[in-house]
Amino acid sequence: MTMKLVYWDVRGLAQPIRMLLEYTGTKYEEKFYSCGEAPNYDKSCWFSEKRKLGMNFPNLPYLEDGDRKIVQSNAIMRYIARKNNMCGETEEEQIRVDILENQAADFRNAFVIMCYTDFDKIKPEYLKSLPEKLKDFSDFLGDRKWFAGDKITFSDFFMYELLDQHRMFEPKCLDDFKNLRDFLDRFEALDKIAAYMKSDRFMKTPVNNKMAKWGNVKE
């Protein structure tokens, strides 16, 4: 059965889901919503439909799998991961996955707030604090192949997307963190990920939606 992933026509919260679906060889299709142009950024295409879809907590992204409609990006990631034994196998691995899932969410939320609000005001302080945040992730990864250990888990997909967005935002930010750069290279070298990134299905930009102050342009 083919799953359906529904989201805005940006990377945003859906990009790790797309990559996890590709990596696991899951059959899926996508439906994209597109918000209007400035200054109103009309989203009626979504808001006119969301309460008619028969799901709990209607929001984007959501994943359809048969009769199931799943919202919340982390819940979607875990759903796909459970089907493919990618939540960590040992207690230690599962703990690391849980920690990283939540730490990555904190990291992403701070980045999104900057991108969508007072970007020019927040950016200097954000850049000042970024090396310490990246060092924490670097220390957590250590000399492991993947963040939980020897086997890839869904949390690695969150981290790839966050680190990739940050090197787009500040190209030199990973210069002092070789293990994070190696992690990105290792992830991109995965056969199914490499094939996806070369395909016309892969979305390089825009990272964020049209009302964002950074990453809002399709290149």
CSV table of C-alpha atoms in Angstrom, one decimal:
chain,number,residue,atom,x,y,z
A,1,MET,CA,0.0,0.0,0.0
A,2,THR,CA,1.3,3.4,-0.9
A,3,MET,CA,1.6,6.0,1.9
A,4,LYS,CA,0.8,9.7,1.3
A,5,LEU,CA,2.8,12.5,2.9
A,6,VAL,CA,1.1,15.9,3.0
A,7,TYR,CA,2.9,19.2,3.7
A,8,TRP,CA,3.8,22.6,2.3
A,9,ASP,CA,6.0,22.8,-0.8
A,10,VAL,CA,9.1,23.4,1.3
A,11,ARG,CA,11.7,21.2,3.2
A,12,GLY,CA,10.6,22.3,6.7
A,13,LEU,CA,9.4,19.5,9.0
A,14,ALA,CA,8.8,17.1,6.2
A,15,GLN,CA,12.4,16.7,4.8
A,16,PRO,CA,13.6,14.1,7.4
A,17,ILE,CA,10.3,12.1,6.8
A,18,ARG,CA,10.9,12.2,3.0
A,19,MET,CA,14.5,10.9,3.5
A,20,LEU,CA,13.4,8.2,5.9
A,21,LEU,CA,10.7,7.0,3.5
A,22,GLU,CA,13.3,6.9,0.7
A,23,TYR,CA,15.9,5.1,2.8
A,24,THR,CA,13.4,2.4,3.9
A,25,GLY,CA,12.2,1.9,0.4
A,26,THR,CA,8.6,2.8,1.4
A,27,LYS,CA,6.2,3.4,-1.4
A,28,TYR,CA,4.8,6.9,-1.0
A,29,GLU,CA,3.4,9.8,-2.8
A,30,GLU,CA,3.3,13.5,-1.8
A,31,LYS,CA,0.6,16.2,-1.7
A,32,PHE,CA,1.9,19.7,-1.5
A,33,TYR,CA,0.1,22.8,-0.3
A,34,SER,CA,1.4,26.2,-1.3
A,35,CYS,CA,0.7,29.4,0.6
A,36,GLY,CA,0.1,32.7,-1.2
A,37,GLU,CA,2.5,35.6,-1.8
A,38,ALA,CA,3.3,38.6,0.4
A,39,PRO,CA,1.9,40.4,2.2
A,40,ASN,CA,-0.9,38.1,3.2
A,41,TYR,CA,0.6,34.7,2.6
A,42,ASP,CA,-2.8,33.2,2.1
A,43,LYS,CA,-3.1,29.6,3.6
A,44,SER,CA,-6.7,29.0,2.8
A,45,CYS,CA,-5.8,26.1,0.6
A,46,TRP,CA,-5.0,24.2,3.8
A,47,PHE,CA,-7.3,25.9,6.4
A,48,SER,CA,-10.4,25.3,4.2
A,49,GLU,CA,-9.7,21.5,4.2
A,50,LYS,CA,-8.1,20.7,7.6
A,51,ARG,CA,-11.3,20.2,9.6
A,52,LYS,CA,-12.8,18.0,6.9
A,53,LEU,CA,-10.1,15.4,6.9
A,54,GLY,CA,-11.4,13.3,9.9
A,55,MET,CA,-8.1,13.3,11.9
A,56,ASN,CA,-7.2,14.2,15.4
A,57,PHE,CA,-5.2,17.4,15.8
A,58,PRO,CA,-5.2,18.2,12.1
A,59,ASN,CA,-1.9,19.7,11.2
A,60,LEU,CA,0.9,19.6,8.6
A,61,PRO,CA,2.8,17.4,8.0
A,62,TYR,CA,0.5,14.4,8.2
A,63,LEU,CA,1.0,10.9,6.9
A,64,GLU,CA,-1.7,8.6,5.5
A,65,ASP,CA,-1.2,4.9,5.7
A,66,GLY,CA,-4.4,3.1,4.8
A,67,ASP,CA,-7.0,4.1,7.3
A,68,ARG,CA,-4.4,5.8,9.6
A,69,LYS,CA,-3.8,9.5,9.5
A,70,ILE,CA,-0.8,10.5,11.6
A,71,VAL,CA,0.1,14.0,12.6
A,72,GLN,CA,3.2,15.5,14.4
A,73,SER,CA,6.5,15.0,12.6
A,74,ASN,CA,8.2,13.1,15.4
A,75,ALA,CA,5.2,10.7,15.6
A,76,ILE,CA,5.4,10.2,11.9
A,77,MET,CA,9.1,9.5,12.1
A,78,ARG,CA,8.7,7.0,14.9
A,79,TYR,CA,5.9,5.3,13.1
A,80,ILE,CA,8.0,4.7,10.0
A,81,ALA,CA,11.0,3.8,12.1
A,82,ARG,CA,9.1,1.2,14.2
A,83,LYS,CA,8.2,-0.6,10.9
A,84,ASN,CA,11.8,-0.8,10.0
A,85,ASN,CA,13.5,-1.5,13.3
A,86,MET,CA,15.2,2.0,13.4
A,87,CYS,CA,14.4,3.1,17.0
A,88,GLY,CA,17.5,1.5,18.5
A,89,GLU,CA,17.9,-2.1,19.5
A,90,THR,CA,19.5,-2.0,23.0
A,91,GLU,CA,18.3,0.1,25.9
A,92,GLU,CA,21.4,2.3,25.6
A,93,GLU,CA,20.7,3.0,21.9
A,94,GLN,CA,17.0,3.7,22.6
A,95,ILE,CA,18.0,6.2,25.4
A,96,ARG,CA,20.4,7.9,23.0
A,97,VAL,CA,17.7,8.1,20.3
A,98,ASP,CA,15.2,9.6,22.8
A,99,ILE,CA,17.6,12.2,24.0
A,100,LEU,CA,18.7,13.2,20.5
A,101,GLU,CA,15.1,13.4,19.2
A,102,ASN,CA,14.2,15.9,21.9
A,103,GLN,CA,17.5,17.8,21.8
A,104,ALA,CA,17.3,18.1,18.0
A,105,ALA,CA,13.7,19.5,18.4
A,106,ASP,CA,15.0,22.2,20.8
A,107,PHE,CA,17.8,23.0,18.3
A,108,ARG,CA,15.4,23.3,15.5
A,109,ASN,CA,12.8,25.3,17.4
A,110,ALA,CA,15.4,28.0,18.2
A,111,PHE,CA,16.5,28.1,14.5
A,112,VAL,CA,13.0,28.4,13.3
A,113,ILE,CA,12.1,31.2,15.7
A,114,MET,CA,15.0,33.2,14.3
A,115,CYS,CA,14.2,32.4,10.7
A,116,TYR,CA,10.5,33.4,11.0
A,117,THR,CA,10.7,36.3,13.4
A,118,ASP,CA,13.2,39.1,13.9
A,119,PHE,CA,16.0,37.5,11.9
A,120,ASP,CA,18.4,40.4,11.7
A,121,LYS,CA,18.1,41.1,15.4
A,122,ILE,CA,18.5,37.5,16.6
A,123,LYS,CA,21.1,36.3,14.1
A,124,PRO,CA,24.3,37.8,15.8
A,125,GLU,CA,23.5,36.2,19.2
A,126,TYR,CA,22.4,33.0,17.5
A,127,LEU,CA,25.8,32.8,15.6
A,128,LYS,CA,27.6,33.5,18.9
A,129,SER,CA,25.9,30.6,20.6
A,130,LEU,CA,26.1,28.2,17.7
A,131,PRO,CA,29.6,26.8,18.2
A,132,GLU,CA,28.7,25.6,21.8
A,133,LYS,CA,25.5,23.9,20.5
A,134,LEU,CA,27.4,22.2,17.7
A,135,LYS,CA,30.1,21.1,20.2
A,136,ASP,CA,27.5,19.4,22.3
A,137,PHE,CA,26.3,17.4,19.3
A,138,SER,CA,29.8,16.7,18.3
A,139,ASP,CA,30.6,15.4,21.8
A,140,PHE,CA,27.5,13.3,21.8
A,141,LEU,CA,28.4,11.7,18.5
A,142,GLY,CA,32.0,11.1,19.5
A,143,ASP,CA,33.6,8.5,17.4
A,144,ARG,CA,30.4,6.6,16.7
A,145,LYS,CA,29.3,5.9,13.2
A,146,TRP,CA,25.8,7.1,13.9
A,147,PHE,CA,24.4,9.0,16.8
A,148,ALA,CA,23.0,5.9,18.6
A,149,GLY,CA,25.9,3.6,17.8
A,150,ASP,CA,26.8,1.3,14.9
A,151,LYS,CA,23.3,1.2,13.3
A,152,ILE,CA,21.4,4.1,11.8
A,153,THR,CA,18.2,5.2,13.5
A,154,PHE,CA,15.5,7.8,12.7
A,155,SER,CA,17.2,10.3,14.9
A,156,ASP,CA,20.1,10.5,12.5
A,157,PHE,CA,17.7,11.8,9.9
A,158,PHE,CA,16.7,14.7,12.1
A,159,MET,CA,20.3,15.6,12.7
A,160,TYR,CA,21.3,15.3,9.1
A,161,GLU,CA,18.6,17.8,8.1
A,162,LEU,CA,19.5,20.2,10.9
A,163,LEU,CA,23.2,20.2,10.2
A,164,ASP,CA,22.7,20.5,6.5
A,165,GLN,CA,20.4,23.5,7.0
A,166,HIS,CA,23.0,25.1,9.3
A,167,ARG,CA,25.8,24.7,6.9
A,168,MET,CA,23.6,26.4,4.3
A,169,PHE,CA,22.9,29.2,6.8
A,170,GLU,CA,26.6,29.6,7.9
A,171,PRO,CA,28.9,27.6,5.6
A,172,LYS,CA,31.9,27.6,8.0
A,173,CYS,CA,30.0,26.6,11.1
A,174,LEU,CA,31.1,22.9,10.9
A,175,ASP,CA,34.8,23.7,10.2
A,176,ASP,CA,35.8,22.8,13.8
A,177,PHE,CA,33.7,19.6,14.0
A,178,LYS,CA,35.2,17.0,11.7
A,179,ASN,CA,33.0,14.2,13.1
A,180,LEU,CA,29.9,16.1,12.2
A,181,ARG,CA,31.2,16.7,8.7
A,182,ASP,CA,32.0,13.0,8.4
A,183,PHE,CA,28.5,12.2,9.6
A,184,LEU,CA,27.0,14.3,6.8
A,185,ASP,CA,29.3,12.7,4.2
A,186,ARG,CA,28.4,9.2,5.5
A,187,PHE,CA,24.7,9.9,5.4
A,188,GLU,CA,24.8,11.3,1.9
A,189,ALA,CA,26.8,8.3,0.7
A,190,LEU,CA,24.0,5.8,1.7
A,191,ASP,CA,22.9,4.3,-1.6
A,192,LYS,CA,19.2,5.2,-1.3
A,193,ILE,CA,19.9,8.7,0.0
A,194,ALA,CA,22.5,9.4,-2.7
A,195,ALA,CA,20.0,8.2,-5.4
A,196,TYR,CA,17.2,10.3,-3.9
A,197,MET,CA,19.4,13.4,-3.7
A,198,LYS,CA,20.2,13.0,-7.4
A,199,SER,CA,16.6,12.6,-8.4
A,200,ASP,CA,14.0,15.2,-9.4
A,201,ARG,CA,12.0,14.3,-6.3
A,202,PHE,CA,14.6,15.8,-4.0
A,203,MET,CA,13.9,19.3,-2.7
A,204,LYS,CA,17.1,21.4,-2.1
A,205,THR,CA,15.2,24.6,-1.6
A,206,PRO,CA,13.2,26.4,-0.2
A,207,VAL,CA,14.0,25.3,3.3
A,208,ASN,CA,11.3,27.5,4.9
A,209,ASN,CA,7.9,28.9,3.8
A,210,LYS,CA,7.5,32.2,2.0
A,211,MET,CA,7.0,34.4,5.1
A,212,ALA,CA,10.4,33.3,6.6
A,213,LYS,CA,13.3,35.7,6.7
A,214,TRP,CA,15.8,33.1,5.7
A,215,GLY,CA,15.6,30.0,3.5
A,216,ASN,CA,12.3,31.1,1.9
A,217,VAL,CA,13.5,31.2,-1.8
A,218,LYS,CA,13.5,28.4,-4.3
A,219,GLU,CA,16.9,28.4,-6.0
